[in-house]
Coordinates of C-alpha atoms in Angstrom, one line a residue:
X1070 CA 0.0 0.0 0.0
X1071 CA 1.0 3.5 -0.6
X1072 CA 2.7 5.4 2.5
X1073 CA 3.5 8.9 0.9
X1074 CA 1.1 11.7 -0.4
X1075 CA 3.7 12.7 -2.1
X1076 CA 3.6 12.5 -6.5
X1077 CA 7.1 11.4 -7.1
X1078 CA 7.3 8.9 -4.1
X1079 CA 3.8 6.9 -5.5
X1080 CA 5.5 7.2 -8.8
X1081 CA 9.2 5.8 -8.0
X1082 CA 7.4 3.3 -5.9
X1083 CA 4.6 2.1 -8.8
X1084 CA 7.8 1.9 -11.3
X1085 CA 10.0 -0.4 -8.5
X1086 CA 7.4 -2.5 -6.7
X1087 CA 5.3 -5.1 -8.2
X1088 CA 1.8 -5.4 -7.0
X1089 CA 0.8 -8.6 -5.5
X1090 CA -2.0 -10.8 -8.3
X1091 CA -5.1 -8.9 -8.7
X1092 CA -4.2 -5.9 -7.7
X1093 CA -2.8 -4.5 -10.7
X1094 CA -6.0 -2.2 -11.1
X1095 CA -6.7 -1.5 -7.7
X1096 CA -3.2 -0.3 -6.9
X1097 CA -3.5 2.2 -10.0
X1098 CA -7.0 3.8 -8.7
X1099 CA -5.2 4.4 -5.5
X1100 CA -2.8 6.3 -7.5
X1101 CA -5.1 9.0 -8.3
X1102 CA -5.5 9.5 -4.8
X1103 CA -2.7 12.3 -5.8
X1104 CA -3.9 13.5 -8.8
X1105 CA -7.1 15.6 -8.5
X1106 CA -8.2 18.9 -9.2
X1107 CA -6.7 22.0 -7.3
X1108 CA -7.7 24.9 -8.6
X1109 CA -11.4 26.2 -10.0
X1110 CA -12.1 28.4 -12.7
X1111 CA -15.5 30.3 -11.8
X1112 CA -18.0 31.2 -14.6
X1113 CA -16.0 30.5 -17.6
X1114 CA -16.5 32.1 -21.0
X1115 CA -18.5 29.4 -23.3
X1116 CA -20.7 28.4 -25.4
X1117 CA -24.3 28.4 -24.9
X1118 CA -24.5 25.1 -24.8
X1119 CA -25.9 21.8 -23.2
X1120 CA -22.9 20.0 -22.9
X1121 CA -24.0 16.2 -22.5
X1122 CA -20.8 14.2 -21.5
X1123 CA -17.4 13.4 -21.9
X1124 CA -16.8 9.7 -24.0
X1125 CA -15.8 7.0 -21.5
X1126 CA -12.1 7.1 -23.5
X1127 CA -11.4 10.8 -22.7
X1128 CA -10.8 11.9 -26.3
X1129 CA -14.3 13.8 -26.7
X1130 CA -16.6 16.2 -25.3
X1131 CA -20.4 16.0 -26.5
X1132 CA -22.7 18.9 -26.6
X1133 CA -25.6 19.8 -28.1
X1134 CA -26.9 23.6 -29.2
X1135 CA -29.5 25.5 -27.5
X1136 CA -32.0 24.7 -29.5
X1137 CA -31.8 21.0 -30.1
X1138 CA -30.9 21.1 -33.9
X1139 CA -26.7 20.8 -33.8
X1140 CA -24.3 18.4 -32.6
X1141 CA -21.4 20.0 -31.3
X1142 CA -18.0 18.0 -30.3
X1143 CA -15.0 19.6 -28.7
X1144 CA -11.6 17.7 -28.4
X1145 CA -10.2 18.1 -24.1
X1146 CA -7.0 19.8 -24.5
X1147 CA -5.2 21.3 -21.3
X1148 CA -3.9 24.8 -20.4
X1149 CA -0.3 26.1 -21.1
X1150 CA 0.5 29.4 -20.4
X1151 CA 3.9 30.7 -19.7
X1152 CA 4.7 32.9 -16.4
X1153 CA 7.7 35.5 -15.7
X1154 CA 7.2 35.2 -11.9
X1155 CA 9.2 33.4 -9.6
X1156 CA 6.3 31.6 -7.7
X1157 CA 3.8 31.4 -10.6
X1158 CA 1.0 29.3 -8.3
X1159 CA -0.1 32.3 -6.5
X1160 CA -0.3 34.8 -9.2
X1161 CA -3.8 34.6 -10.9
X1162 CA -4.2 33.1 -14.3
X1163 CA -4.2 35.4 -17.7
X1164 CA -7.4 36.2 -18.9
X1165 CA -6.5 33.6 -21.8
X1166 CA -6.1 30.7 -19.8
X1167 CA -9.5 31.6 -18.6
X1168 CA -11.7 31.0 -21.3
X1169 CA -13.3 27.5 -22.3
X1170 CA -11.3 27.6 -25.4
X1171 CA -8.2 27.2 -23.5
X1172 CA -9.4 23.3 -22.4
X1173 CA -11.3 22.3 -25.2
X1174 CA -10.7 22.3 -29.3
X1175 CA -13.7 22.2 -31.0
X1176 CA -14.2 20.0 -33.9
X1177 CA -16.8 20.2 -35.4
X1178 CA -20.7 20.7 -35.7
X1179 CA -23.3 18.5 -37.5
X1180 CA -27.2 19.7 -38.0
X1181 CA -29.1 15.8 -36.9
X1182 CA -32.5 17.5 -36.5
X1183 CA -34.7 18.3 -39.3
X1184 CA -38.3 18.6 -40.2
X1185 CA -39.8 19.5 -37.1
X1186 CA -37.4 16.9 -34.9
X1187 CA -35.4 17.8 -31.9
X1188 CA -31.8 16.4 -30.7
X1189 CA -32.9 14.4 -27.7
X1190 CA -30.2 15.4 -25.2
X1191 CA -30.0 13.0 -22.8
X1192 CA -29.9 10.1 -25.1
X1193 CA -25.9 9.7 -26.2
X1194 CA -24.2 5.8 -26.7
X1195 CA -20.8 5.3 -27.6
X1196 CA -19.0 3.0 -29.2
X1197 CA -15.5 2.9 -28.0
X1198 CA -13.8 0.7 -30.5
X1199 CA -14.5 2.1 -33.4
X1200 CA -15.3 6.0 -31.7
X1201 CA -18.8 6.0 -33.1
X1202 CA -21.5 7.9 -31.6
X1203 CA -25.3 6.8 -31.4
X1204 CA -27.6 9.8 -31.2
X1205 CA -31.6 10.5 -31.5
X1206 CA -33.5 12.9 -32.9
X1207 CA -37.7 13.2 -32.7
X1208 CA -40.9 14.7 -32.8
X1209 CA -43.1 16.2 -30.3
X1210 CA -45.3 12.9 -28.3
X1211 CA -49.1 12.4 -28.9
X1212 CA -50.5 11.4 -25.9
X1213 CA -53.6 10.2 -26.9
X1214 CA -52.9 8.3 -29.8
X1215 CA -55.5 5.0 -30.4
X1216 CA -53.9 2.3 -30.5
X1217 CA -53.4 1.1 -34.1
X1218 CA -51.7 -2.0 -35.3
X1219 CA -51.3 -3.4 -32.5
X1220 CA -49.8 -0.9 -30.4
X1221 CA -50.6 -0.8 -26.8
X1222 CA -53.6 0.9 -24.9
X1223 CA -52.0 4.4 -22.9
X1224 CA -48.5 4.2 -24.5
X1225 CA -48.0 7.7 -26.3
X1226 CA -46.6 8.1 -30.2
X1227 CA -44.2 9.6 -31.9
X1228 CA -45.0 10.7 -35.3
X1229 CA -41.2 10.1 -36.0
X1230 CA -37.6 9.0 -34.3
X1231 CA -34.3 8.9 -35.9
X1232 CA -31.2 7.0 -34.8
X1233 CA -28.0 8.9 -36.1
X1234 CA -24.9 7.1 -36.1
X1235 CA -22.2 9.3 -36.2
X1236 CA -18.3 8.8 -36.8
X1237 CA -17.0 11.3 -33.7
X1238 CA -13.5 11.4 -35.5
X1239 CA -15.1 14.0 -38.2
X1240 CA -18.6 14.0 -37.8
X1241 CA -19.5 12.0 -41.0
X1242 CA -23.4 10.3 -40.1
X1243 CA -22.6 7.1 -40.9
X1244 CA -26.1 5.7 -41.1
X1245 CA -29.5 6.3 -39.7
X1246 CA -32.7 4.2 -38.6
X1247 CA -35.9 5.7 -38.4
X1248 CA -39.1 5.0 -36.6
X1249 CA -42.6 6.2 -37.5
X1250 CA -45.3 6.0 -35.1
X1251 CA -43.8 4.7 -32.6
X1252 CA -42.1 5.2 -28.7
X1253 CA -38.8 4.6 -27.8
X1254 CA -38.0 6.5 -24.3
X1255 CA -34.9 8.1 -25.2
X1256 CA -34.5 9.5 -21.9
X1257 CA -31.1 9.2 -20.4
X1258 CA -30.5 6.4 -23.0
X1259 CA -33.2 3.9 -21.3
X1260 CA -34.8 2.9 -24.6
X1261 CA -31.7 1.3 -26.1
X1262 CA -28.0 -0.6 -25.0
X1263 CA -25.3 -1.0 -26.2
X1264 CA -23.0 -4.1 -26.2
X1265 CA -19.8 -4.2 -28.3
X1266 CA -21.1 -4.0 -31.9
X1267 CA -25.2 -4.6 -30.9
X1268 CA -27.8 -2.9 -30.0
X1269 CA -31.0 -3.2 -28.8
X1270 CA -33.8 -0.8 -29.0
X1271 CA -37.0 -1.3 -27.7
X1272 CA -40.4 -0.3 -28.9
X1273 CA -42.3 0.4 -25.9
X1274 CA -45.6 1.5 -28.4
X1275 CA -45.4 -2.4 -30.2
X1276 CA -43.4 -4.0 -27.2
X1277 CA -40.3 -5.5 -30.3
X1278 CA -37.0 -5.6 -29.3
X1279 CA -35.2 -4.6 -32.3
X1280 CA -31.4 -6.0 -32.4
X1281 CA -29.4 -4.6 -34.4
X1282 CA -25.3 -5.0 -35.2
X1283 CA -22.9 -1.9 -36.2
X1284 CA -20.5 -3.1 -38.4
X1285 CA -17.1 -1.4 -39.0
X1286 CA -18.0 0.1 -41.8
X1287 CA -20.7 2.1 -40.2
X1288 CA -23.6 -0.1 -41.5
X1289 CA -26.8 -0.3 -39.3
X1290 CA -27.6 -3.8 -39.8
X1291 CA -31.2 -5.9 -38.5
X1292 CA -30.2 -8.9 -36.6
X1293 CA -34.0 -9.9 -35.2
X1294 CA -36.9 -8.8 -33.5
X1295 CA -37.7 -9.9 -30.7
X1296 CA -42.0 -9.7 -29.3
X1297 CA -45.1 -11.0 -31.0
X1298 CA -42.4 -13.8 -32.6
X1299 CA -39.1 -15.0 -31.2
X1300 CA -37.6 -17.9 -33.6
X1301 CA -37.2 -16.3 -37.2
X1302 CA -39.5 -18.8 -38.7
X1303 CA -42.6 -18.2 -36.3
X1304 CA -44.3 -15.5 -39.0
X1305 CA -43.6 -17.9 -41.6
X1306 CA -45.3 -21.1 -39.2
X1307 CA -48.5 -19.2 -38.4
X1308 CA -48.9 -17.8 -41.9
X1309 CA -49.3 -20.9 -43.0
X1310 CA -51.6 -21.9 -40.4
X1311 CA -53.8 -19.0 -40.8
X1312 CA -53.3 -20.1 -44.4
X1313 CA -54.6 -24.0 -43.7
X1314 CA -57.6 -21.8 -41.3
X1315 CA -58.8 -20.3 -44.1
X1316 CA -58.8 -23.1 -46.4
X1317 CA -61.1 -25.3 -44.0
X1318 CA -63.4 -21.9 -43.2
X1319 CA -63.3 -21.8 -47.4
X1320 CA -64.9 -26.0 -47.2
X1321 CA -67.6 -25.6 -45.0
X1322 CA -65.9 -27.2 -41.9
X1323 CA -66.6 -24.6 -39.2
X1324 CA -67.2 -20.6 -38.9
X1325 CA -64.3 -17.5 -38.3
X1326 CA -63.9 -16.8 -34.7
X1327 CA -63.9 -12.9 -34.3
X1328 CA -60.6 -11.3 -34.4
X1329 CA -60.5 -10.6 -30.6
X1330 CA -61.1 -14.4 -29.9
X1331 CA -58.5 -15.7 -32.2
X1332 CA -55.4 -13.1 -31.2
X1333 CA -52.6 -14.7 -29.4
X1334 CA -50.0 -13.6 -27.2
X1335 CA -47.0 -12.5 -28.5
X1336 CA -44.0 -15.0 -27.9
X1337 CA -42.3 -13.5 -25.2
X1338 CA -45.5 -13.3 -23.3
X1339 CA -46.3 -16.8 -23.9
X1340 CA -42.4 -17.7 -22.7
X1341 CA -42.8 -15.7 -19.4
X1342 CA -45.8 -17.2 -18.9
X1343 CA -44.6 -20.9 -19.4
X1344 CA -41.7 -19.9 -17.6
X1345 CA -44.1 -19.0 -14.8
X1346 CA -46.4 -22.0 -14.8
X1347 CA -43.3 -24.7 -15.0
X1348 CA -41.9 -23.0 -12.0
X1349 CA -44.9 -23.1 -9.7
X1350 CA -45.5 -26.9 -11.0
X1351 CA -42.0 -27.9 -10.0
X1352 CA -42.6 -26.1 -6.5
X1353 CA -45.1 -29.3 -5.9
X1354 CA -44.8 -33.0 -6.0
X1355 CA -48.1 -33.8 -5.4
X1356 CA -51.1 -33.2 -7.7
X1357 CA -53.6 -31.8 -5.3
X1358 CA -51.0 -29.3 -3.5
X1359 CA -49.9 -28.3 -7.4
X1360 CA -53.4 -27.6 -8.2
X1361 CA -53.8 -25.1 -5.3
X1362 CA -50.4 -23.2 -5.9
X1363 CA -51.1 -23.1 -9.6
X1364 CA -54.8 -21.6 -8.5
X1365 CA -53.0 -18.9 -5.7
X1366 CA -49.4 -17.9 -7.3
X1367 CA -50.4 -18.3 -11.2
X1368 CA -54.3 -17.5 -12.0
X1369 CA -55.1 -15.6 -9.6
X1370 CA -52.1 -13.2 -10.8
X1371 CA -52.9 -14.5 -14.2
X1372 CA -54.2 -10.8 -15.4
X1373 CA -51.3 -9.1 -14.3
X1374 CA -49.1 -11.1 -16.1
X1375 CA -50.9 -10.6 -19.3
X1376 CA -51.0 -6.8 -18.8
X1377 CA -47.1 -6.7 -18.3
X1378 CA -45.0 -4.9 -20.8
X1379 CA -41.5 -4.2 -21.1
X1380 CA -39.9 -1.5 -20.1
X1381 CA -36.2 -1.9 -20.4
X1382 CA -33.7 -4.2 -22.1
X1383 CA -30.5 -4.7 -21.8
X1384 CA -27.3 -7.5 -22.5
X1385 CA -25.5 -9.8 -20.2
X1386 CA -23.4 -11.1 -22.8
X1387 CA -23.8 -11.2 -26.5
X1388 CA -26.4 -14.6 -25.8
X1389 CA -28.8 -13.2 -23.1
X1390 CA -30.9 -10.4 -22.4
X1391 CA -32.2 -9.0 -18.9
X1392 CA -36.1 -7.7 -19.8
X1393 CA -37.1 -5.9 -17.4
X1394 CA -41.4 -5.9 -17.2
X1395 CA -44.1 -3.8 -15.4
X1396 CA -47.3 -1.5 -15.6
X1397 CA -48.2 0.6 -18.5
X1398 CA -48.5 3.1 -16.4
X1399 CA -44.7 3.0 -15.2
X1400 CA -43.3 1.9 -18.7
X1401 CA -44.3 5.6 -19.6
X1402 CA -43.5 7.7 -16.2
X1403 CA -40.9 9.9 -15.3
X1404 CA -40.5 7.9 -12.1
X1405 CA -40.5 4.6 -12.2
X1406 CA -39.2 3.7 -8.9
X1407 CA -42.5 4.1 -7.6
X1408 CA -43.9 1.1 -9.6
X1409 CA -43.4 -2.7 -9.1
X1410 CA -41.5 -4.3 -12.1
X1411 CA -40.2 -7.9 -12.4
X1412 CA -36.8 -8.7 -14.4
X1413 CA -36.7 -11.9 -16.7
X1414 CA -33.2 -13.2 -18.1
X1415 CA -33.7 -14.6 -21.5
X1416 CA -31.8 -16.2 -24.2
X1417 CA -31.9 -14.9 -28.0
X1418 CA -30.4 -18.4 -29.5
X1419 CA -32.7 -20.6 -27.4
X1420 CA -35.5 -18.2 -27.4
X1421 CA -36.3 -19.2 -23.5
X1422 CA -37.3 -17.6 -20.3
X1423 CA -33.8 -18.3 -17.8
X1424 CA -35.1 -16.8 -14.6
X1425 CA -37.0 -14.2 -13.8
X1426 CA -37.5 -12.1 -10.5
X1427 CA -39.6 -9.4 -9.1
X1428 CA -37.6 -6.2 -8.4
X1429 CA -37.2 -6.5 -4.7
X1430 CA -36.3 -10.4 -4.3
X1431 CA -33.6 -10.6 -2.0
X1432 CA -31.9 -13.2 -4.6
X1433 CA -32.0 -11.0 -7.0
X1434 CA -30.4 -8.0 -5.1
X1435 CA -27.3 -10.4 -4.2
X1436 CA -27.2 -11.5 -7.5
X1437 CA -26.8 -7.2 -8.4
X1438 CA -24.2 -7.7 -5.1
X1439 CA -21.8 -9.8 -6.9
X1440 CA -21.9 -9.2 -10.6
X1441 CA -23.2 -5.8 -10.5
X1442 CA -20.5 -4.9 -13.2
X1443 CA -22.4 -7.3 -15.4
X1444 CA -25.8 -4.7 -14.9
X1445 CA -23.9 -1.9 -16.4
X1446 CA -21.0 -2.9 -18.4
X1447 CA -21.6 -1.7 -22.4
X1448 CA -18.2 -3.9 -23.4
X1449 CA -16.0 -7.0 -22.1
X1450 CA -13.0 -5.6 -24.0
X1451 CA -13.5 -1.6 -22.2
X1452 CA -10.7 -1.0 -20.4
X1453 CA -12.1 1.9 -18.9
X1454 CA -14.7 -0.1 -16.6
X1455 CA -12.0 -1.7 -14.7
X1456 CA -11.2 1.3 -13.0
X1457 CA -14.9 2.3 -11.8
X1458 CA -16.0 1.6 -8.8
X1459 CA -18.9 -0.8 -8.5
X1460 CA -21.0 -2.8 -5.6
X1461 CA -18.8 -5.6 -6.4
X1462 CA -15.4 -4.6 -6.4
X1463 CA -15.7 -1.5 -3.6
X1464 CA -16.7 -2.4 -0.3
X1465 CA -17.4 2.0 0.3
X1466 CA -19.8 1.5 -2.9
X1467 CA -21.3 -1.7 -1.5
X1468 CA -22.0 -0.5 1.8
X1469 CA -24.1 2.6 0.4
X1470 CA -26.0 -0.3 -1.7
X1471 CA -27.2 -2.2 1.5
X1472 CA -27.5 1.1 3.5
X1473 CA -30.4 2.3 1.0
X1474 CA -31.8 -1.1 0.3
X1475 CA -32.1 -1.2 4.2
X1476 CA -34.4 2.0 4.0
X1477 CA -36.2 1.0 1.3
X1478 CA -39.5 0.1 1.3
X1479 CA -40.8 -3.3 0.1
X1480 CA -41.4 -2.3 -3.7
X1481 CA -38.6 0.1 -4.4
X1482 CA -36.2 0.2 -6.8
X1483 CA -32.8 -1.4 -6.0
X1484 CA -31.5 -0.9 -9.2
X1485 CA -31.1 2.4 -10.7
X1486 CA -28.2 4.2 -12.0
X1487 CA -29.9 6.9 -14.3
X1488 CA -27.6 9.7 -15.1
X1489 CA -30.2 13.0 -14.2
X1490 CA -29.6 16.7 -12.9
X1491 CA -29.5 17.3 -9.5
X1492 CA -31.1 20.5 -7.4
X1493 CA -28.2 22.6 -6.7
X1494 CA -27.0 23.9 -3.7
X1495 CA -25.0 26.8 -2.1
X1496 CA -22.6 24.8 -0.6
X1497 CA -19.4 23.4 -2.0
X1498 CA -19.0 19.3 -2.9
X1499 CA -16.3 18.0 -0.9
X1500 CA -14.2 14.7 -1.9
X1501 CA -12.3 13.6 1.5
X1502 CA -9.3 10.4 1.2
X1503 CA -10.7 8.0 3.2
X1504 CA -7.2 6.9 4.2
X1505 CA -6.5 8.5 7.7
X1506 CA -6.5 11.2 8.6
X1507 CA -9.5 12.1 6.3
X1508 CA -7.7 14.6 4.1
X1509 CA -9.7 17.0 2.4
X1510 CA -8.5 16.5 -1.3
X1511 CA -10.6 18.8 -3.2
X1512 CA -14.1 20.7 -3.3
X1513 CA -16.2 21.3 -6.0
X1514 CA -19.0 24.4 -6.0
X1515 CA -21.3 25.2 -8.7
X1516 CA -22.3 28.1 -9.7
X1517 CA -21.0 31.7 -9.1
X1518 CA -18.1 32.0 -7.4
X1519 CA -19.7 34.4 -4.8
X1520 CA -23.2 32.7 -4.8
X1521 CA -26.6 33.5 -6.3
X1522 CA -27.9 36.6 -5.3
X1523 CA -31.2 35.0 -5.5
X1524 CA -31.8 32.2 -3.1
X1525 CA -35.7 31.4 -4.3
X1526 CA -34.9 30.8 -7.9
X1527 CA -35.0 27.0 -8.2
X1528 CA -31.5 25.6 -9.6
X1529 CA -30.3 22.2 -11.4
X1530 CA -26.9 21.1 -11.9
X1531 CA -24.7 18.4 -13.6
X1532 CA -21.2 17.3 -13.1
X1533 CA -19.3 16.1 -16.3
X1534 CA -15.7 14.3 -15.0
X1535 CA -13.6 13.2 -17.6
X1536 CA -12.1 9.9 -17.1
X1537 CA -8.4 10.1 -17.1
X1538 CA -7.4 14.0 -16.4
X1539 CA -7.8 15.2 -13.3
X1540 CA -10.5 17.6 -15.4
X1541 CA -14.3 18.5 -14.5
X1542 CA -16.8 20.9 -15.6
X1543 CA -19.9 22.0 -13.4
X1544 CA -22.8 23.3 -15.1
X1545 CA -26.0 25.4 -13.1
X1546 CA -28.9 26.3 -15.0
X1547 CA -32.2 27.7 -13.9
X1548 CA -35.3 26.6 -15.0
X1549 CA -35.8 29.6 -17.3
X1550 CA -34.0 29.1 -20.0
X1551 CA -31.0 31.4 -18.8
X1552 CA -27.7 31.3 -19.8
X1553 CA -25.8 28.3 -17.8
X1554 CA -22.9 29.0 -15.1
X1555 CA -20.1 26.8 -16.3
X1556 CA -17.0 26.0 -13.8
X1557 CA -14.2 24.4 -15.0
X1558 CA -12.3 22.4 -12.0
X1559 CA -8.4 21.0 -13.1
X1560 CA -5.1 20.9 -11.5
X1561 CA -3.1 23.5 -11.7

């Protein structure tokens, strides 16, 4: 373990010691221990802009214009400036060094909305290999659309909703998939994942799963879709049935049921459901005590599994698929922590139900204990993702997971790790090294240096960190539209 505090020491020490197996990573976090920010620049001279995120590699800075039409992409540079002084740290920076050009080059911008769309701002994927970008632009919602072609009952439309993929390099679009009439919830990303070269994107209006690979060449590609069919050939098999219906119908051998009599549930529902029933059959070895837990845990609740939809997907590997279900109602909220939902694990090759949970099963939380990484993680090959912290590989992390789970309430959420603003406050953020004797590293305030002279005015703010420099931006806003307060935190 380090002793020192001191730079040079950690690194003469990390260049003549070899860390003991499996430690590799953890011994490099601990270096950065020593390498944070110092020094704040207070409402720096930008852009208007709503600057989204930094790229989990370091090498770009996403932002979109005011107005929800441009894509704007600065490359993180850092500040040089040359000094005369003796003691240059306690003489003030030049105006220069000041400004937001000095940190960031920008590249380029690129017009994505058109026709009435907007750049939905909290909706950015990245693709680290290849340094492609996934963006979405839309139309305004229609909350009371009927429910057409099979779309479901209170789920709103969207007239249309484009997927850009962009090359972040130069800003060439690459390719684009559109949706018409349809509902993806592109807030803070929830309505698609990313996983190495596929993607998933999920039709909340038509409950499909649409999978999808990005090839190299910057080719959008259908894979499947996954919802009122899962085995490619399942159109094609109840085509021809219909087909062989009709024929009989045609001979005289009995009458058309009405439409509403003869639809079927789609073929995840009838998985889940199989799924269900075999697990409450298995519970019971004998007949008469089956019966009775089939009639209390599976048709008595039988409604309420039919009325399920989903409302996220995501990967576990490039095989399986964690679904997660619930109410119509909270498929379509702004909180949905408030709403019971149930998680199913599903293979694409096998097209079966592997185990499903509701939210607040304890086996399910310690499953989310030990492979939490595998909740999260958009890549095996990242490299980046080995030096977050998670609930399973930081016991500070893990002990904040059991601490709210411990407060929560029977149907919370456990799992949620939605990237959102945050009301802002007066008072400075402080990061303290946990190593004795509690060192106070570094603070970070939003905001104006001296405060907001109005104290009723209702604030939001964000923190952007990028992941290597010891580099941060804060950004206040008000709820009126006014020009943000940008800080720009580094080491000096």
């Amino acid at each position: 373990m380090f002793k020192s505090n001191n730079v040079t020491a950690r690194l003469f020490e990390r260049q003549i010691c070899t860390p003991a197996p499996g430690t590799s990573v953890h011994r490099a976090r601990r270096f950065y221990e020593n390498v944070v920010p110092s020094h704040t620049i207070y409402d720096v001279e930008c852009p208007d802009h709503s600057f989204r995120k930094f790229t989990d590699d370091g090498l770009y800075l996403v932002s979109f214009s005011r107005n929800h039409q441009d894509l704007v992409v600065y490359r993180p540079t850092w500040l040089t400036f040359s000094c005369k002084e003796e003691d240059c740290d306690t003489n003030d920076l030049p105006l220069k060094a000041r400004k937001f050009e000095s940190f960031f080059t920008q590249l380029y911008s690129v017009t994505l909305a058109s026709s009435g769309e907007l750049i939905c701002k909290d909706f950015f994927l990245y693709m680290e290999s290849n340094q492609f970008g996934l963006f979405a632009t839309s139309t305004a919602q229609i909350h009371d659309a009927p429910p057409t072609g099979g779309a479901i009952q209170g789920v709103p439309s969207v007239e249309k909703i484009t997927f850009h993929l962009l090359r972040l390099e130069d800003g060439a679009i690459l390719d684009e998939r559109v949706f018409h009439n349809d509902y993806v919830n592109l807030a803070h990303s929830i309505g698609a994942f990313l996983y190495d070269d596929l993607l998933a994107i999920v039709s909340l209006r038509y409950q499909r799963i649409h999978i999808l690979q990005i090839r190299d060449s910057g080719d959008l590609v259908d894979v499947r879709a996954i919802g009122e069919f899962c085995c490619e050939d399942d159109e094609l098999f109840l085509n021809s049935s219909s087909q062989v219906l009709v024929n009989h119908v045609g001979n005289g051998f009995h009458h058309s049921l009405p439409e509403s009599e003869t639809s079927f549930l789609s073929g995840i529902k009838q998985r889940l459901l199989s799924f269900i029933f075999r697990g409450i059959w298995n519970e019971e070895t004998d007949q008469t005590m089956r019966v009775q837990c089939l009639k209390k845990k599976f048709y008595f609740h039988f409604q309420d599994y039919i009325d399920l939809i989903i409302w996220k997907v995501q990967f576990l590997d490039r095989h399986h698929l964690l679904i997660k279900f619930g109410s119509v109602d909270g498929g379509v909220s702004r909180n949905a922590d408030s709403h019971p939902s149930f998680f199913a694990v599903y293979n694409m090759e096998t097209t079966e139900i592997v185990a499903f949970y509701q939210n607040s099963a304890d086996e399910l939380y310690f499953l989310f204990e030990l492979f939490s990484d595998h909740f999260h993680v958009s890549s095996k090959s990242s490299l980046h993702m080995n030096f977050m912290s998670s609930y399973s590989n930081n016991i500070h992390a893990l002990e904040q997971l059991r601490c709210t789970k411990n407060k929560a309430t029977s149907f919370s959420q456990l799992i949620s790790a939605i990237d959102r603003h945050r009301q802002s406050t007066d008072h400075p953020i402080k990061f303290i090294s946990r190593r004795q004797p509690n060192i106070l590293k570094f603070k970070m305030k939003p905001g104006p240096e001296a405060g907001s002279m109005d104290g009723r005015t209702k604030k939001i703010c964000s923190f952007l960190f990028h992941p290597i420099l010891p580099l941060a931006l804060s950004v206040q806003q008000t709820l009126f539209l006014q020009a943000s307060v940008v800080n720009i935190h580094f080491r000096r």
